[in-house]
PDB file of C-alpha atoms in Angstrom:
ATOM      1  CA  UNK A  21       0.000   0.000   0.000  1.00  0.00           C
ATOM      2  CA  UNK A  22       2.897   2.223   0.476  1.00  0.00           C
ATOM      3  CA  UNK A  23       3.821   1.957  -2.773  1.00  0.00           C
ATOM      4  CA  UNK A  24       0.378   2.743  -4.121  1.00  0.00           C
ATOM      5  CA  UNK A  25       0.352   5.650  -2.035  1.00  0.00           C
ATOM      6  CA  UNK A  26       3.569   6.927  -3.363  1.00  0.00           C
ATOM      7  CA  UNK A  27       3.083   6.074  -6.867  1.00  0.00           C
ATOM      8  CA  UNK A  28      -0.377   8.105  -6.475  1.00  0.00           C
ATOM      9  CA  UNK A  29       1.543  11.157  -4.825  1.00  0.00           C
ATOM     10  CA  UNK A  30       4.096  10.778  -7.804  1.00  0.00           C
ATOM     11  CA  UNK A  31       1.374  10.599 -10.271  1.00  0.00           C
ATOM     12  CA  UNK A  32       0.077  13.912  -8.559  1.00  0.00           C
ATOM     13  CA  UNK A  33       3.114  15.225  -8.531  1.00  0.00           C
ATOM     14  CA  UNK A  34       3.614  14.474 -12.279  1.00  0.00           C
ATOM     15  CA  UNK A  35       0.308  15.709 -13.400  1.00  0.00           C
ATOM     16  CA  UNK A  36       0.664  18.880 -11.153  1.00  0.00           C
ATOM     17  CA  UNK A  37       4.664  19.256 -12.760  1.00  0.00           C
ATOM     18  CA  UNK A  38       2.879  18.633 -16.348  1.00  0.00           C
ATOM     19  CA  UNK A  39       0.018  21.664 -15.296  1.00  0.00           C
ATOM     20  CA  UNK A  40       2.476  23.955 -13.930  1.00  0.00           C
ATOM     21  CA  UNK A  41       4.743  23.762 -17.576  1.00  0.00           C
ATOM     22  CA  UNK A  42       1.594  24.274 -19.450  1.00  0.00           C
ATOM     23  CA  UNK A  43       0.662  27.448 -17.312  1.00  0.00           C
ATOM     24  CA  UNK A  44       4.582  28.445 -17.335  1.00  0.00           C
ATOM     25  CA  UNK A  45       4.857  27.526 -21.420  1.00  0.00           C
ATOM     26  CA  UNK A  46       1.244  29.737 -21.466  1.00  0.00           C
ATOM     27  CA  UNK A  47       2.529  32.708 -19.596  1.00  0.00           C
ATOM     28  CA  UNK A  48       5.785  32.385 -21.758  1.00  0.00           C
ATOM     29  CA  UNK A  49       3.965  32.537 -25.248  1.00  0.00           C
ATOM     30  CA  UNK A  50       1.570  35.463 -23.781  1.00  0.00           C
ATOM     31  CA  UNK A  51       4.945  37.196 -22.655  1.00  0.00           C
ATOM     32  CA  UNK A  52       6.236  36.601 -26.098  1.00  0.00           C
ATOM     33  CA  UNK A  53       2.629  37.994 -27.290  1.00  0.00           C
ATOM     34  CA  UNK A  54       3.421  41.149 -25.462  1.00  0.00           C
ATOM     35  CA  UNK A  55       6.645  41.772 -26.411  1.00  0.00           C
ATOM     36  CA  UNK A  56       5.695  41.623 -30.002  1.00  0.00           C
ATOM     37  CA  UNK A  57       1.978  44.319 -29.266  1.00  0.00           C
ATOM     38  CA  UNK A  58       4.829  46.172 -27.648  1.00  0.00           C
ATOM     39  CA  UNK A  59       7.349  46.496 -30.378  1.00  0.00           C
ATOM     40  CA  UNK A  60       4.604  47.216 -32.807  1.00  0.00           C
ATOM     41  CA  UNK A  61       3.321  49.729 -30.742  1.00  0.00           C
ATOM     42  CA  UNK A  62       6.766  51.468 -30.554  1.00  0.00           C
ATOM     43  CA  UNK A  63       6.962  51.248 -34.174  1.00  0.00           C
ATOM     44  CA  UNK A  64       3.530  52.686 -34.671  1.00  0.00           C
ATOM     45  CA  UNK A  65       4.753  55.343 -32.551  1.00  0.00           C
ATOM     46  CA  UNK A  66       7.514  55.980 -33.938  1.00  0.00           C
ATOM     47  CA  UNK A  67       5.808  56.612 -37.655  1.00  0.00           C
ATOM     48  CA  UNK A  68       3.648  58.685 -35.569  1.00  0.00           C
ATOM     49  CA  UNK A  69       6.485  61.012 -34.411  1.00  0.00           C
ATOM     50  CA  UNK A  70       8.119  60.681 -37.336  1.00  0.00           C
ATOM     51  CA  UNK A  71       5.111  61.953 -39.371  1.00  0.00           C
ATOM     52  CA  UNK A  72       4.476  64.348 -36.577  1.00  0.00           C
ATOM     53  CA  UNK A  73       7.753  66.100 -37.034  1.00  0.00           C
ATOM     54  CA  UNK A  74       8.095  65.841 -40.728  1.00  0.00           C
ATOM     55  CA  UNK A  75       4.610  67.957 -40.963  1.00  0.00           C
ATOM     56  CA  UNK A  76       5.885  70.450 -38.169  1.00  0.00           C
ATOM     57  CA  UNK A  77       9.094  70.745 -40.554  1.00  0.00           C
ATOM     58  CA  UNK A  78       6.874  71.447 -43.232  1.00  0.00           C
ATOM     59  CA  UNK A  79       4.563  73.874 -40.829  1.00  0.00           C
ATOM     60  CA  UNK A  80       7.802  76.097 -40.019  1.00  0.00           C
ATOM     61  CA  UNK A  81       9.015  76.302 -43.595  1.00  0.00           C
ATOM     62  CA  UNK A  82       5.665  77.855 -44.894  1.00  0.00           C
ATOM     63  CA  UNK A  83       5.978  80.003 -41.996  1.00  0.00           C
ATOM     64  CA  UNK A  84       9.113  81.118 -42.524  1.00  0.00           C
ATOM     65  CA  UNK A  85       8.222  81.842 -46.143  1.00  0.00           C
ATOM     66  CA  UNK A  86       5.313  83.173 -45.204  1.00  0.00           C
ATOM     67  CA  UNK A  87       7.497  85.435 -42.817  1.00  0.00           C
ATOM     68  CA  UNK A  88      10.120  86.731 -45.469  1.00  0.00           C
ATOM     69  CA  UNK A  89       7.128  86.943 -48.043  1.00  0.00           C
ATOM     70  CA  UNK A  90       5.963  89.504 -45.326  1.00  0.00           C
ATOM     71  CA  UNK A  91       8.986  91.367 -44.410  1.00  0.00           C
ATOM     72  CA  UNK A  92       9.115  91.508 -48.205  1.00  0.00           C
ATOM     73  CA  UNK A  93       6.507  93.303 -48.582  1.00  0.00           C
ATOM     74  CA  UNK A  94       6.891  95.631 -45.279  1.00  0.00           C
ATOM     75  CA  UNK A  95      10.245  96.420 -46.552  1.00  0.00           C
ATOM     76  CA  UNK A  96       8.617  97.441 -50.055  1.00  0.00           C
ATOM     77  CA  UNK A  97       5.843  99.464 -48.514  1.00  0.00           C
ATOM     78  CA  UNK A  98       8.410 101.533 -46.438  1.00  0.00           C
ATOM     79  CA  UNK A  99      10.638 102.161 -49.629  1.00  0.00           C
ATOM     80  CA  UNK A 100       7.613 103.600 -51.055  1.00  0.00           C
ATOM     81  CA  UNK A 101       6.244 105.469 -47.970  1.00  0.00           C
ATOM     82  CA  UNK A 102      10.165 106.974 -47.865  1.00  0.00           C
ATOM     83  CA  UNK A 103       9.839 108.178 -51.657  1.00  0.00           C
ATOM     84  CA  UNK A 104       6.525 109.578 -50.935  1.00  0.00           C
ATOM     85  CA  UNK A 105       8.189 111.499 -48.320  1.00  0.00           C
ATOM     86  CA  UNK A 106      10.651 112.412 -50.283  1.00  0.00           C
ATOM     87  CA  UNK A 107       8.714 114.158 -52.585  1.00  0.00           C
ATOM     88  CA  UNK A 108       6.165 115.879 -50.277  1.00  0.00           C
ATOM     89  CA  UNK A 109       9.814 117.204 -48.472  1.00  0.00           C
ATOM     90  CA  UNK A 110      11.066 118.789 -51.989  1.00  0.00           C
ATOM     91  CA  UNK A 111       7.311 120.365 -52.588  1.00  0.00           C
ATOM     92  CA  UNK A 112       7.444 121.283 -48.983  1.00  0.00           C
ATOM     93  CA  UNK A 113      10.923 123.052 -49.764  1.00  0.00           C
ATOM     94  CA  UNK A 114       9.630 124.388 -53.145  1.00  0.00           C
ATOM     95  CA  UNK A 115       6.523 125.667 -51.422  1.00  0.00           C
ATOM     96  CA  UNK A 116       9.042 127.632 -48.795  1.00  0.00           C
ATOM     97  CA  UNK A 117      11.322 128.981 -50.985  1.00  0.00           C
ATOM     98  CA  UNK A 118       8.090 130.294 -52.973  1.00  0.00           C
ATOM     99  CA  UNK A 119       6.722 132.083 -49.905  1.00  0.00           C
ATOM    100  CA  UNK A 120       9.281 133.547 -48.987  1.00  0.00           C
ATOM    101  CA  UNK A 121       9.996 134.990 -52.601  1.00  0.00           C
ATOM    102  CA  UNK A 122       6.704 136.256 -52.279  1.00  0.00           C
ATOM    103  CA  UNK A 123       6.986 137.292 -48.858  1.00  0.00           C
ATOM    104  CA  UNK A 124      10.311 139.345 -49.749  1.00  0.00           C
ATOM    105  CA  UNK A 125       8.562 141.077 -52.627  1.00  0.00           C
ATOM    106  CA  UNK A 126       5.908 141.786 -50.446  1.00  0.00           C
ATOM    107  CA  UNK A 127       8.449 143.261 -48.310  1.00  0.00           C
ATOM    108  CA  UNK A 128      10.138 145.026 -50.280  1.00  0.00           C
ATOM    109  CA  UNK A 129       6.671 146.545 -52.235  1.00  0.00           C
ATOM    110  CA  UNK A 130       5.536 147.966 -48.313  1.00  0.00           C
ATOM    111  CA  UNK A 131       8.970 149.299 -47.965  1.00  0.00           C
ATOM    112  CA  UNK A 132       8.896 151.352 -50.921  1.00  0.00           C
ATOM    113  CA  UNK A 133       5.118 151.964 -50.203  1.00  0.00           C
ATOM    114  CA  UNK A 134       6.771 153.507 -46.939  1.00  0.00           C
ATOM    115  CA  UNK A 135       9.239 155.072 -48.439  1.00  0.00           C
ATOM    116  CA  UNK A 136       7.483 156.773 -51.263  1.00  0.00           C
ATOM    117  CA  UNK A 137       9.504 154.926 -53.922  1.00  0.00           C
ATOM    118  CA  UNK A 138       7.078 152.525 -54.929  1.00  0.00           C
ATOM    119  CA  UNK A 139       5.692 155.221 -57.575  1.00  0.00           C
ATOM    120  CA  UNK A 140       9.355 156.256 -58.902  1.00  0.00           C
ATOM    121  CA  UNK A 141       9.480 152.321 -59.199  1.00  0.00           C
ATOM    122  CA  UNK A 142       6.325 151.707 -61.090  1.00  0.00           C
ATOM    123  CA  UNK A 143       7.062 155.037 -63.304  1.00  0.00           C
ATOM    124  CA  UNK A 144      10.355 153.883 -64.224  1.00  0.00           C
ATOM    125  CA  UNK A 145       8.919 150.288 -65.117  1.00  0.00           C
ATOM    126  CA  UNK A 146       6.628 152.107 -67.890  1.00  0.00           C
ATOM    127  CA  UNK A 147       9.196 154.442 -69.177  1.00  0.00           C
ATOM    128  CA  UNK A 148      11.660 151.425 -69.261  1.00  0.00           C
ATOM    129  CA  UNK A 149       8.554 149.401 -71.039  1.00  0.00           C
ATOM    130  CA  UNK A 150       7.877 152.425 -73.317  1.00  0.00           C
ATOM    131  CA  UNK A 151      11.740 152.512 -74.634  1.00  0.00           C
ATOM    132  CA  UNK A 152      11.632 149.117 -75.360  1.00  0.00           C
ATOM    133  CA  UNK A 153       8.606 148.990 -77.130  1.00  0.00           C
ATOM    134  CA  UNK A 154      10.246 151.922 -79.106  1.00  0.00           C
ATOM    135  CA  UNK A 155      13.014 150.187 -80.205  1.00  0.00           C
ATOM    136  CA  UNK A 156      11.103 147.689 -81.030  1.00  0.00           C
ATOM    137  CA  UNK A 157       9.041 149.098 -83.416  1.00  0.00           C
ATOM    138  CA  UNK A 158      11.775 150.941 -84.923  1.00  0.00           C
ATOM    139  CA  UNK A 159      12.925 147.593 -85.616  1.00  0.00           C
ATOM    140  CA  UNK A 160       9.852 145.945 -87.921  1.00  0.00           C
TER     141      UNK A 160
END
């Protein structure tokens, strides 16, 4: 009977060895399972980020051309607002220089006005006028 007994507890013992490798040789094949949903899920990550940066590469460069197109432009429109200023300076200046031509003739006209030579001035203009429109006609 003792040998019954032990042969039963090594048949136990063998059938309990036998379900403990199939649960190990199980756990092994899911850990092998894993590993591989794990490496494909790095490498689906890694297209991810890859993709991810390759369009924020592509993001920054129409940016950036967006950005010069810009300064471009602001550049250009300054160049013209600086001619336009140029040119309303040398009216500006040509405006000046015209009042105070007028301004010094104006001047000088009150002056004479003052002075009482206004009407030798204007006198002398006609006889000046009057010889030369002698000479001319002596001419034709």
């Amino acid at each position: 009977e003792l040998s019954k007994l032990r042969e039963q507890k090594a048949d136990e013992e063998s059938l309990e060895l036998i379900q403990v490798k199939k649960q190990v040789d199980a756990l092994m094949e899911k850990n092998e399972q894993l590993k591989k949903e794990v490496l494909q899920s790095q490498q689906e990550i890694g297209e991810v980020l890859i993709s991810a940066k390759k369009q924020a590469n592509r993001t920054i460069e129409e940016a950036q051309t967006e950005a010069k197109h810009l300064i471009s432009s602001a550049e250009l429109e300054l160049e013209n607002i600086s001619n336009r200023a140029k040119k309303i300076l040398i009216e500006v200046s040509e405006s000046r220089k015209n009042v105070l031509s007028i301004y010094d003739d104006l001047e000088f006209k009150v002056e004479a006005l003052s002075n009482g030579t206004l009407l030798k001035e204007i006198k002398k203009q006609k006889q000046d006028q009057k010889v030369s429109d002698y000479f001319e006609s002596t001419r034709n």
